[in-house]
CSV table of C-alpha atoms and ligand atoms in Angstrom, one decimal:
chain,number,residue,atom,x,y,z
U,19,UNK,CA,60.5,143.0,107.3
U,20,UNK,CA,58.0,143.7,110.0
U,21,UNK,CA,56.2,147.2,110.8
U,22,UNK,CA,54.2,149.6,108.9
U,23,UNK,CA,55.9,148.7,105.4
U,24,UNK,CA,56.9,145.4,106.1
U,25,UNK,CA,53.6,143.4,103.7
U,26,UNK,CA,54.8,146.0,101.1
U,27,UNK,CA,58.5,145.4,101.5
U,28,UNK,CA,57.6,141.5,101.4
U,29,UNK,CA,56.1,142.0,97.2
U,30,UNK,CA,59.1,143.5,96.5
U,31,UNK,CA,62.7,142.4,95.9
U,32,UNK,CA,64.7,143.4,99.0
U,33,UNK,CA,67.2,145.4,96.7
U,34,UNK,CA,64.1,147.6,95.8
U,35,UNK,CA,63.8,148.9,99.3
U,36,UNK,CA,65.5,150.9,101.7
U,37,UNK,CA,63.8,152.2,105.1
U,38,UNK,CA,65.0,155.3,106.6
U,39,UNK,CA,66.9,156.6,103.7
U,40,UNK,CA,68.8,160.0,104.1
U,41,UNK,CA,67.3,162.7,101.3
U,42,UNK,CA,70.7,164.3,101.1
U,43,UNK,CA,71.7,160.8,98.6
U,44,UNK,CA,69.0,161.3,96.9
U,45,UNK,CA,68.8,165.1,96.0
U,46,UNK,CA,71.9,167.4,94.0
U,47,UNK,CA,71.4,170.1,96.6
U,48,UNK,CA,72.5,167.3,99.1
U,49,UNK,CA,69.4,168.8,101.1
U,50,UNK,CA,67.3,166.4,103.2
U,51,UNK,CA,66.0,164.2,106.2
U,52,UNK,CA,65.8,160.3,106.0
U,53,UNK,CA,62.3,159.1,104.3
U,54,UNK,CA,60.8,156.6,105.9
U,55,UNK,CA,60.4,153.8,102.9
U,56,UNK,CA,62.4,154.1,99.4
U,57,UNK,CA,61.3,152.0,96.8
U,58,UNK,CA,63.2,151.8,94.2
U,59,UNK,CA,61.1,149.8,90.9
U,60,UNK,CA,63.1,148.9,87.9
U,61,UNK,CA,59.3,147.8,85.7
U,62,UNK,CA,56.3,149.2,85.8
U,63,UNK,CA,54.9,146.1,87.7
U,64,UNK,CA,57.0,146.9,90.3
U,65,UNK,CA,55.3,150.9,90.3
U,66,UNK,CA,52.0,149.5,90.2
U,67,UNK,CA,52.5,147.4,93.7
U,68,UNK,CA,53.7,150.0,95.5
U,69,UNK,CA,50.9,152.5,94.6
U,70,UNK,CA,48.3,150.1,94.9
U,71,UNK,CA,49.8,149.1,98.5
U,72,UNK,CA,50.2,152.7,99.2
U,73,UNK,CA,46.7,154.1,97.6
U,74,UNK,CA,45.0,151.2,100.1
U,75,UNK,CA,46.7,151.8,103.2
U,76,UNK,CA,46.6,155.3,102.8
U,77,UNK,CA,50.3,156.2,103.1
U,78,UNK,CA,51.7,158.7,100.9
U,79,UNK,CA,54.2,158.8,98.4
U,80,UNK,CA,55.9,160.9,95.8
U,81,UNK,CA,57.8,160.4,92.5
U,82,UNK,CA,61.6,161.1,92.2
U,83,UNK,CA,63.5,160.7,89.6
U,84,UNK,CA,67.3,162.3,89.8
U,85,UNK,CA,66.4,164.8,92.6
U,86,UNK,CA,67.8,168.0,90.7
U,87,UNK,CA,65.0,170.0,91.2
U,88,UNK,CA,63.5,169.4,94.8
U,89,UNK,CA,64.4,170.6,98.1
U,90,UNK,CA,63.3,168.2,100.9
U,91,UNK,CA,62.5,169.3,104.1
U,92,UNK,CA,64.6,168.5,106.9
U,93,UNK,CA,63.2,166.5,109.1
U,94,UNK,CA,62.3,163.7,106.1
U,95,UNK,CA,59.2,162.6,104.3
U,96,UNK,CA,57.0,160.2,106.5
U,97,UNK,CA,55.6,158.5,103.4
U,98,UNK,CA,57.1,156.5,100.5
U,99,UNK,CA,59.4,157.9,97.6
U,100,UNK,CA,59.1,156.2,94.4
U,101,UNK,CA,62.5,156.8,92.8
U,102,UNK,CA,62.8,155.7,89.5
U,103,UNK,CA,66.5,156.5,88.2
U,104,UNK,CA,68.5,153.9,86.0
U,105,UNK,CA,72.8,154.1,85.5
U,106,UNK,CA,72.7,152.3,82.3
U,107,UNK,CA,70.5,151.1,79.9
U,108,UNK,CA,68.7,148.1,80.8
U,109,UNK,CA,66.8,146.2,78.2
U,110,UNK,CA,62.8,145.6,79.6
U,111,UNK,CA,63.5,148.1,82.6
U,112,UNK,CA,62.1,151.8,83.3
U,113,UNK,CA,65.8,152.8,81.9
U,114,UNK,CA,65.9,151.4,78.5
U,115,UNK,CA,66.3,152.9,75.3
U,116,UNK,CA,64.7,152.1,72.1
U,117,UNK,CA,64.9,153.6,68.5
U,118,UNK,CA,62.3,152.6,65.7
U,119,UNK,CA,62.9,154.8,62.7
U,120,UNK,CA,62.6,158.3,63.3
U,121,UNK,CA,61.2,157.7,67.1
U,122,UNK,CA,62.9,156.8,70.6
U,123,UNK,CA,61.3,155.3,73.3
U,124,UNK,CA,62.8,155.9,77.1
U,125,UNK,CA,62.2,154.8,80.5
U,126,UNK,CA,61.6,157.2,83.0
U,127,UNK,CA,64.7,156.5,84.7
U,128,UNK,CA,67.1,157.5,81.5
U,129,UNK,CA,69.2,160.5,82.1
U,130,UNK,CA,68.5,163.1,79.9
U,131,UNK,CA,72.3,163.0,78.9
U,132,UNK,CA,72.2,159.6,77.7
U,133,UNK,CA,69.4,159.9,75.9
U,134,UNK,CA,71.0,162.9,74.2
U,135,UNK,CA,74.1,160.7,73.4
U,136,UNK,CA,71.8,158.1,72.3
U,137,UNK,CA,69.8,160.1,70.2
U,138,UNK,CA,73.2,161.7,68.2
U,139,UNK,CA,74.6,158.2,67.7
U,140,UNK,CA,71.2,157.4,65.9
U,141,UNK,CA,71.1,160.5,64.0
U,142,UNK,CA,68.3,161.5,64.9
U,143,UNK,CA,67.9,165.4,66.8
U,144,UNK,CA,65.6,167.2,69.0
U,145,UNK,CA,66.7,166.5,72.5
U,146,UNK,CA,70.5,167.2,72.4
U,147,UNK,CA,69.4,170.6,74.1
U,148,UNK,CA,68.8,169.2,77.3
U,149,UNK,CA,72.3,167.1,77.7
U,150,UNK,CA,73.4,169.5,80.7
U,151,UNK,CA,70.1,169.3,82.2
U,152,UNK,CA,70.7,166.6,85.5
U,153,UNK,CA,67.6,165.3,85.1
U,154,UNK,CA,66.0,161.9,84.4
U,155,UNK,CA,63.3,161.6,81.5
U,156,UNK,CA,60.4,161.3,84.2
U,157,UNK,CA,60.9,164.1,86.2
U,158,UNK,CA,61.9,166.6,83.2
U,159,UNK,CA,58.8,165.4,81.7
U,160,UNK,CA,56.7,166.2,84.4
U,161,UNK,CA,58.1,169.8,85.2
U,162,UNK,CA,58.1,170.3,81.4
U,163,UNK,CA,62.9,171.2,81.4
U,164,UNK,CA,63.9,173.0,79.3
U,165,UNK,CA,67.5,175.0,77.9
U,166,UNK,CA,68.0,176.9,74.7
U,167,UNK,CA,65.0,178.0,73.6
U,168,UNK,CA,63.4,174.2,73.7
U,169,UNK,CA,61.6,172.1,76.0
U,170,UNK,CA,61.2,168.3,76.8
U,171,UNK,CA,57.3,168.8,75.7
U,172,UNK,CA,58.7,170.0,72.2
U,173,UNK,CA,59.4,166.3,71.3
U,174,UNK,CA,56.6,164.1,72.7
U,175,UNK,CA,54.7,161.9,70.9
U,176,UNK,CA,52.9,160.5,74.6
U,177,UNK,CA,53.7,159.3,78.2
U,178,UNK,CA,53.2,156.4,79.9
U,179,UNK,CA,52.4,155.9,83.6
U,180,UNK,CA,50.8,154.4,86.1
U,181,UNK,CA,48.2,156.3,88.0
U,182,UNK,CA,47.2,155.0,91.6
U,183,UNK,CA,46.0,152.6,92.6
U,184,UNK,CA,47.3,150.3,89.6
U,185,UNK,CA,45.6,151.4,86.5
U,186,UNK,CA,48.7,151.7,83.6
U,187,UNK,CA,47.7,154.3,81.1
U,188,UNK,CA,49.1,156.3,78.0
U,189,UNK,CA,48.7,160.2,78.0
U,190,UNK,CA,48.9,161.7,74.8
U,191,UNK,CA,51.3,164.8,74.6
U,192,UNK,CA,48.3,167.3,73.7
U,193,UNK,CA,47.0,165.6,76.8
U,194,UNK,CA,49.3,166.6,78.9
U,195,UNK,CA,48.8,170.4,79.1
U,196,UNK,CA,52.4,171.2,78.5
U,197,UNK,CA,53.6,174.9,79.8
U,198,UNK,CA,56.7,176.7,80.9
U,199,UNK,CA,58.1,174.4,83.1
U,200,UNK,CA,54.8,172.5,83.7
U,201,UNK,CA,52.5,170.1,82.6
U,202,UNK,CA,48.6,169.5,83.8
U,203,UNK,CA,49.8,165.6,84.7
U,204,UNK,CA,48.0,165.1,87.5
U,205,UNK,CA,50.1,164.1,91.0
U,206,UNK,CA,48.5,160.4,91.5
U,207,UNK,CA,50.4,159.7,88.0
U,208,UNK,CA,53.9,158.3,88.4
U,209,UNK,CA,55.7,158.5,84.9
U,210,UNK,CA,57.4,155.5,83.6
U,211,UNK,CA,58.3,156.4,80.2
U,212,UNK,CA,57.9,158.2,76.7
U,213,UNK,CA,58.1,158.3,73.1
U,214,UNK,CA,59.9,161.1,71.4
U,215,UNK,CA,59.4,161.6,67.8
U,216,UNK,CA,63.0,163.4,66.3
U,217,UNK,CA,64.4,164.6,63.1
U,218,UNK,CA,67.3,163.0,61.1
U,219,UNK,CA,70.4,165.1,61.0
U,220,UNK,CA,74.2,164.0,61.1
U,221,UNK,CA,75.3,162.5,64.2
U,222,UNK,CA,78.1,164.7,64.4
U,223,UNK,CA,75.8,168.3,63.6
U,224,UNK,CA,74.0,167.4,66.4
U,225,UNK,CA,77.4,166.3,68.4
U,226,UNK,CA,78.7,169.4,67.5
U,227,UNK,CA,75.3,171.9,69.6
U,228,UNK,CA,76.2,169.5,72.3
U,229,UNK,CA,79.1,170.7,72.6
U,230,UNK,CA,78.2,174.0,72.3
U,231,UNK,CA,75.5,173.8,75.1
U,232,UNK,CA,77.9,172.3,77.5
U,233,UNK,CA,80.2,174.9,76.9
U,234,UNK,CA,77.5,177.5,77.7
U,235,UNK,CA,76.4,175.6,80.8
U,236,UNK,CA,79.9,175.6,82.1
U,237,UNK,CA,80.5,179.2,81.1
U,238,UNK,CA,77.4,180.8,82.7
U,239,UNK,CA,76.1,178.1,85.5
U,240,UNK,CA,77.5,176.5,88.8
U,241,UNK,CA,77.5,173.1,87.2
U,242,UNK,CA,79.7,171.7,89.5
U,243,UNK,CA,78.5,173.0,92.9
U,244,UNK,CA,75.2,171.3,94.5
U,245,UNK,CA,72.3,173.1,93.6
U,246,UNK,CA,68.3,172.2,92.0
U,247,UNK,CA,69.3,173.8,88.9
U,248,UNK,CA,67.4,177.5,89.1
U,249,UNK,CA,65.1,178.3,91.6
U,250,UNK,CA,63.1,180.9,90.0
U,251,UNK,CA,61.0,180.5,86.5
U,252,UNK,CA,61.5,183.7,84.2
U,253,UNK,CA,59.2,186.1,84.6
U,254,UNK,CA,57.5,186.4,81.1
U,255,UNK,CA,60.1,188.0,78.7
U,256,UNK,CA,63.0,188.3,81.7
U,257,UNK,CA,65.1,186.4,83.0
U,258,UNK,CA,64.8,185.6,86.7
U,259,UNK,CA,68.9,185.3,87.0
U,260,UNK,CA,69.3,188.6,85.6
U,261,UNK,CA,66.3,190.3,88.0
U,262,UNK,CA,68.0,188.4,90.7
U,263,UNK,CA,71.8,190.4,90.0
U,264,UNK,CA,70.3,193.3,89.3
U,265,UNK,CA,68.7,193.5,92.7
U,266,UNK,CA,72.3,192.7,94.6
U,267,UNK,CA,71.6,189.5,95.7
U,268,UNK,CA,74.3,187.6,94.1
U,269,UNK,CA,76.7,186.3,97.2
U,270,UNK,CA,74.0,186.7,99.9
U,271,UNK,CA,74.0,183.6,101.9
U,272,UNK,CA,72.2,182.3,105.4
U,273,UNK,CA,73.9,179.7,106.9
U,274,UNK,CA,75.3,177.0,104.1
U,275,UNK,CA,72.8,178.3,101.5
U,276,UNK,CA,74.2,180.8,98.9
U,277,UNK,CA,73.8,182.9,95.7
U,278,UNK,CA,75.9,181.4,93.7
U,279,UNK,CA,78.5,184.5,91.7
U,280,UNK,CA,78.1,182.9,88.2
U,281,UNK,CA,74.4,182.4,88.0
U,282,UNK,CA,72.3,184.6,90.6
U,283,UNK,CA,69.4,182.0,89.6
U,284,UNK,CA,71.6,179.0,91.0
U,285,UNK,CA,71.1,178.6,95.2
U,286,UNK,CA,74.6,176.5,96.1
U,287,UNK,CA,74.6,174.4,99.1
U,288,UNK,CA,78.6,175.7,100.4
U,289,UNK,CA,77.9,172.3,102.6
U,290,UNK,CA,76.0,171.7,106.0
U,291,UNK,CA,73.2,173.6,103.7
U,292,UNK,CA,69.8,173.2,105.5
U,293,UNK,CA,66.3,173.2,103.6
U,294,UNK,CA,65.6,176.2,106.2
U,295,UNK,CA,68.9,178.2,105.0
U,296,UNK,CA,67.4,177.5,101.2
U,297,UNK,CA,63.9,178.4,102.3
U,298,UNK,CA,64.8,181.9,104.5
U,299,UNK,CA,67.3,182.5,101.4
U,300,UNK,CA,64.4,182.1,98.6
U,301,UNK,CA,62.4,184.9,100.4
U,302,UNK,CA,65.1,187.1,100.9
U,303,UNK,CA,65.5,187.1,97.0
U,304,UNK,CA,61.6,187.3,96.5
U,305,UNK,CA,61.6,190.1,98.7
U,306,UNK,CA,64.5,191.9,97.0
U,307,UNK,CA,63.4,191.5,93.4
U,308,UNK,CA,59.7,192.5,94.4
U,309,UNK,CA,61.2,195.9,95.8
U,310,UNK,CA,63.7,196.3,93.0
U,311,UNK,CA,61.8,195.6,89.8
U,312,UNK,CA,58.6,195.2,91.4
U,313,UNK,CA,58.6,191.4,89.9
U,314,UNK,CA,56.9,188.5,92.1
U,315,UNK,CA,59.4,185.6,91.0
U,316,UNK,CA,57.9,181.8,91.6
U,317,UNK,CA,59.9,179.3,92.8
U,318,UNK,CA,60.7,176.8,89.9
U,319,UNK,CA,61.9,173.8,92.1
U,320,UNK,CA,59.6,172.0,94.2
U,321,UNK,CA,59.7,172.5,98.0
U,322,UNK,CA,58.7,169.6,99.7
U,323,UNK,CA,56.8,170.1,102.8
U,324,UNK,CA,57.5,168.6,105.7
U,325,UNK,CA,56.0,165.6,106.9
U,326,UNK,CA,58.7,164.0,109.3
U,327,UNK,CA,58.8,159.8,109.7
E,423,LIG,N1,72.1,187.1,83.7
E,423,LIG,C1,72.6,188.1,84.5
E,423,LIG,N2,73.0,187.7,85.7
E,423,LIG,C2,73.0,186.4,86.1
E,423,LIG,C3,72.5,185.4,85.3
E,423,LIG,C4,72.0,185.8,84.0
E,423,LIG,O1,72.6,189.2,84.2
E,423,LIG,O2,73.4,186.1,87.3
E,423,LIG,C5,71.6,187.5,82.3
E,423,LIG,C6,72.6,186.9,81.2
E,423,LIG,O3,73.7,187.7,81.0
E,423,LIG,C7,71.7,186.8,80.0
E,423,LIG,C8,70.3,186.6,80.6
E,423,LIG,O4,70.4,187.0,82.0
E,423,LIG,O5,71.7,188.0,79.4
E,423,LIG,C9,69.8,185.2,80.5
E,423,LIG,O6,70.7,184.3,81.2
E,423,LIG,P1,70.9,182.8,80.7
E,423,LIG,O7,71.3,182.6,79.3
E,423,LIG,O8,71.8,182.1,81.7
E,423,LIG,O9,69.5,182.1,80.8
E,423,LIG,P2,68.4,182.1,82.0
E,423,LIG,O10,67.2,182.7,81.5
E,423,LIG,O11,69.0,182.7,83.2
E,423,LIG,C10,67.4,179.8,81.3
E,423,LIG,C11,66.8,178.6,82.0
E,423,LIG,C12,67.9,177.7,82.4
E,423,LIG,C13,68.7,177.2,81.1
E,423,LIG,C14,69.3,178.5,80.5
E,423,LIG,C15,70.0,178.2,79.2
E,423,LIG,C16,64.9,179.2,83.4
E,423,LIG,C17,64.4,179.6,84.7
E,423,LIG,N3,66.2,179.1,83.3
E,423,LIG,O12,68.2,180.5,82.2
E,423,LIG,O13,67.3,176.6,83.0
E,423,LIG,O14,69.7,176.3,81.4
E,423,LIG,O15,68.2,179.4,80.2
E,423,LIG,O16,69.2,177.8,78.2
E,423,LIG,O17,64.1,179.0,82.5
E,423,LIG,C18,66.6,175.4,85.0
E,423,LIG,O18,65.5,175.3,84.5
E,423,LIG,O19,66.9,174.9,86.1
E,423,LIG,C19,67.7,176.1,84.3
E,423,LIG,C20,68.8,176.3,84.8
């Protein structure tokens, strides 16, 4: 416990940090150097130390939550990442689950699958659209996921976080400046949690669309393979996938990093994928789809600059 982190590590429960920690664990594109502290809080005390210790040393930190939508660079992140991602549900942790009559209240660190199974055993529906997405409630919250027409945004009543250094606050969801796949939360706000407000329906009704959007994710999308999901937003009224196959690029690859055949939106890491091979590859599409359609796609994941430990 000595060095740089070594007071912050000593506030903290030694299972809630981890020094030199290999991105690649932490990320579904398996994509990543080591970062030079993880800290991993289960309660929002726990969030508030580290970015009070962080905010007054002046190291710095970013939030994670299941990694399924970031690319990290490869030489690591110098800084702290504050990954917040539960594997059950925990009663007075940032991965419980609560229903009150028509609303549920998750931690951050729920998976948006469980909190779609959660929310059909309680009857109540709203979120069951995002059970493929592999994302935890934090992070889909603050890129605003989405699938089938709806959005994580759709549902919110507000968020809670805790902005640095310490202060705990509660954003309402009009406050929040929900977009396509964005909100207006600012980047010193770590989410630790929200309250969805749903509709009854049958538990097997809303069972049955999940069903139905798994079998559409596993029919048109390299669920299986390690990706971020898609790279690209859609271009207002397109789709970026399609732009992306019409302009040939499906199969192109540079070094572990290719299009994947199902989805020409999906990047797959084949294995031994570098953040470079992703990086060269997302300009090579750009480029493509700029001289084919004349579209400028944006990148929809979040590349991580450099900044190694
Ligand atoms: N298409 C092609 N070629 C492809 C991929 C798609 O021609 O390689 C065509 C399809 O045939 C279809 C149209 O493009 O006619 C739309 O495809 P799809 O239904 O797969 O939807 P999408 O617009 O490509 C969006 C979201 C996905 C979400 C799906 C399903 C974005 C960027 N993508 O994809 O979200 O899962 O709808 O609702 O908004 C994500 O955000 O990471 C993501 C994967």
């Amino acid at each position: 416990m000595t060095g740089r982190y070594g007071d912050l590590e000593k506030r903290l429960k030694p299972s809630l940090v981890r020094r030199m920690e290999p991105l690649s664990e932490h990320s579904t594109f398996r994509i990543g150097g080591p970062a030079a502290l993880m800290c991993l809080p289960e309660r929002l005390e726990e969030v508030a130390i580290i970015l009070k210790w962080a905010t007054e040393e002046a190291v710095s930190w970013i939030a994670l939550g299941n990694g399924s939508n970031i690319v990290f660079p490869d030489a690591g992140f110098s800084g702290i990442i504050v990954k917040i991602r539960g594997n059950m549900i925990a009663p007075k942790t940032l991965w419980d689950v609560r229903q009150t009559d028509e609303r549920i209240h998750a931690g951050a660190g729920v998976s948006l699958a469980r909190l779609a199974r959660f929310s059909a055993s309680a009857g109540l529906s709203g979120v069951e659209f995002a059970t493929g997405i592999p994302g935890v409630v934090g992070g889909s919250i603050h890129g605003n996921a989405g699938a089938h027409g709806s959005q994580i945004g759709d549902r919110i009543e507000y968020i809670e976080g805790v902005r640095a250094p310490d202060q705990v606050v509660r954003i309402p969801a009009g406050h929040a400046g929900f977009g396509y796949r964005k909100t207006e939360i600012d980047t010193q706000t770590v989410i630790t949690g929200a309250m969805f407000v749903l509709t009854p329906d049958r538990p097997e009704a809303i069972r049955d669309r999940i069903r139905a959007y798994t079998e559409y994710r596993k029919s048109t999308q390299p669920s299986a393979d390690q990706s971020a999901g898609c790279i690209f937003k859609n271009p207002p009224g397109d789709s970026a996938g399609r732009l992306i196959d019409r302009a040939g690029c499906k199969g192109l690859c540079v070094g572990g990093a290719f299009v994947s055949d199902q989805h020409a939106n999906f990047i797959v890491n084949r294995g031994g994928g570098t953040s470079a091979d992703v990086r060269t590859l997302i300009e090579t599409i750009r480029r493509r789809v700029l001289h084919d359609s004349g579209i400028e796609l944006e990148t929809e994941v979040r590349l991580l600059e450099t900044e190694a430990p």
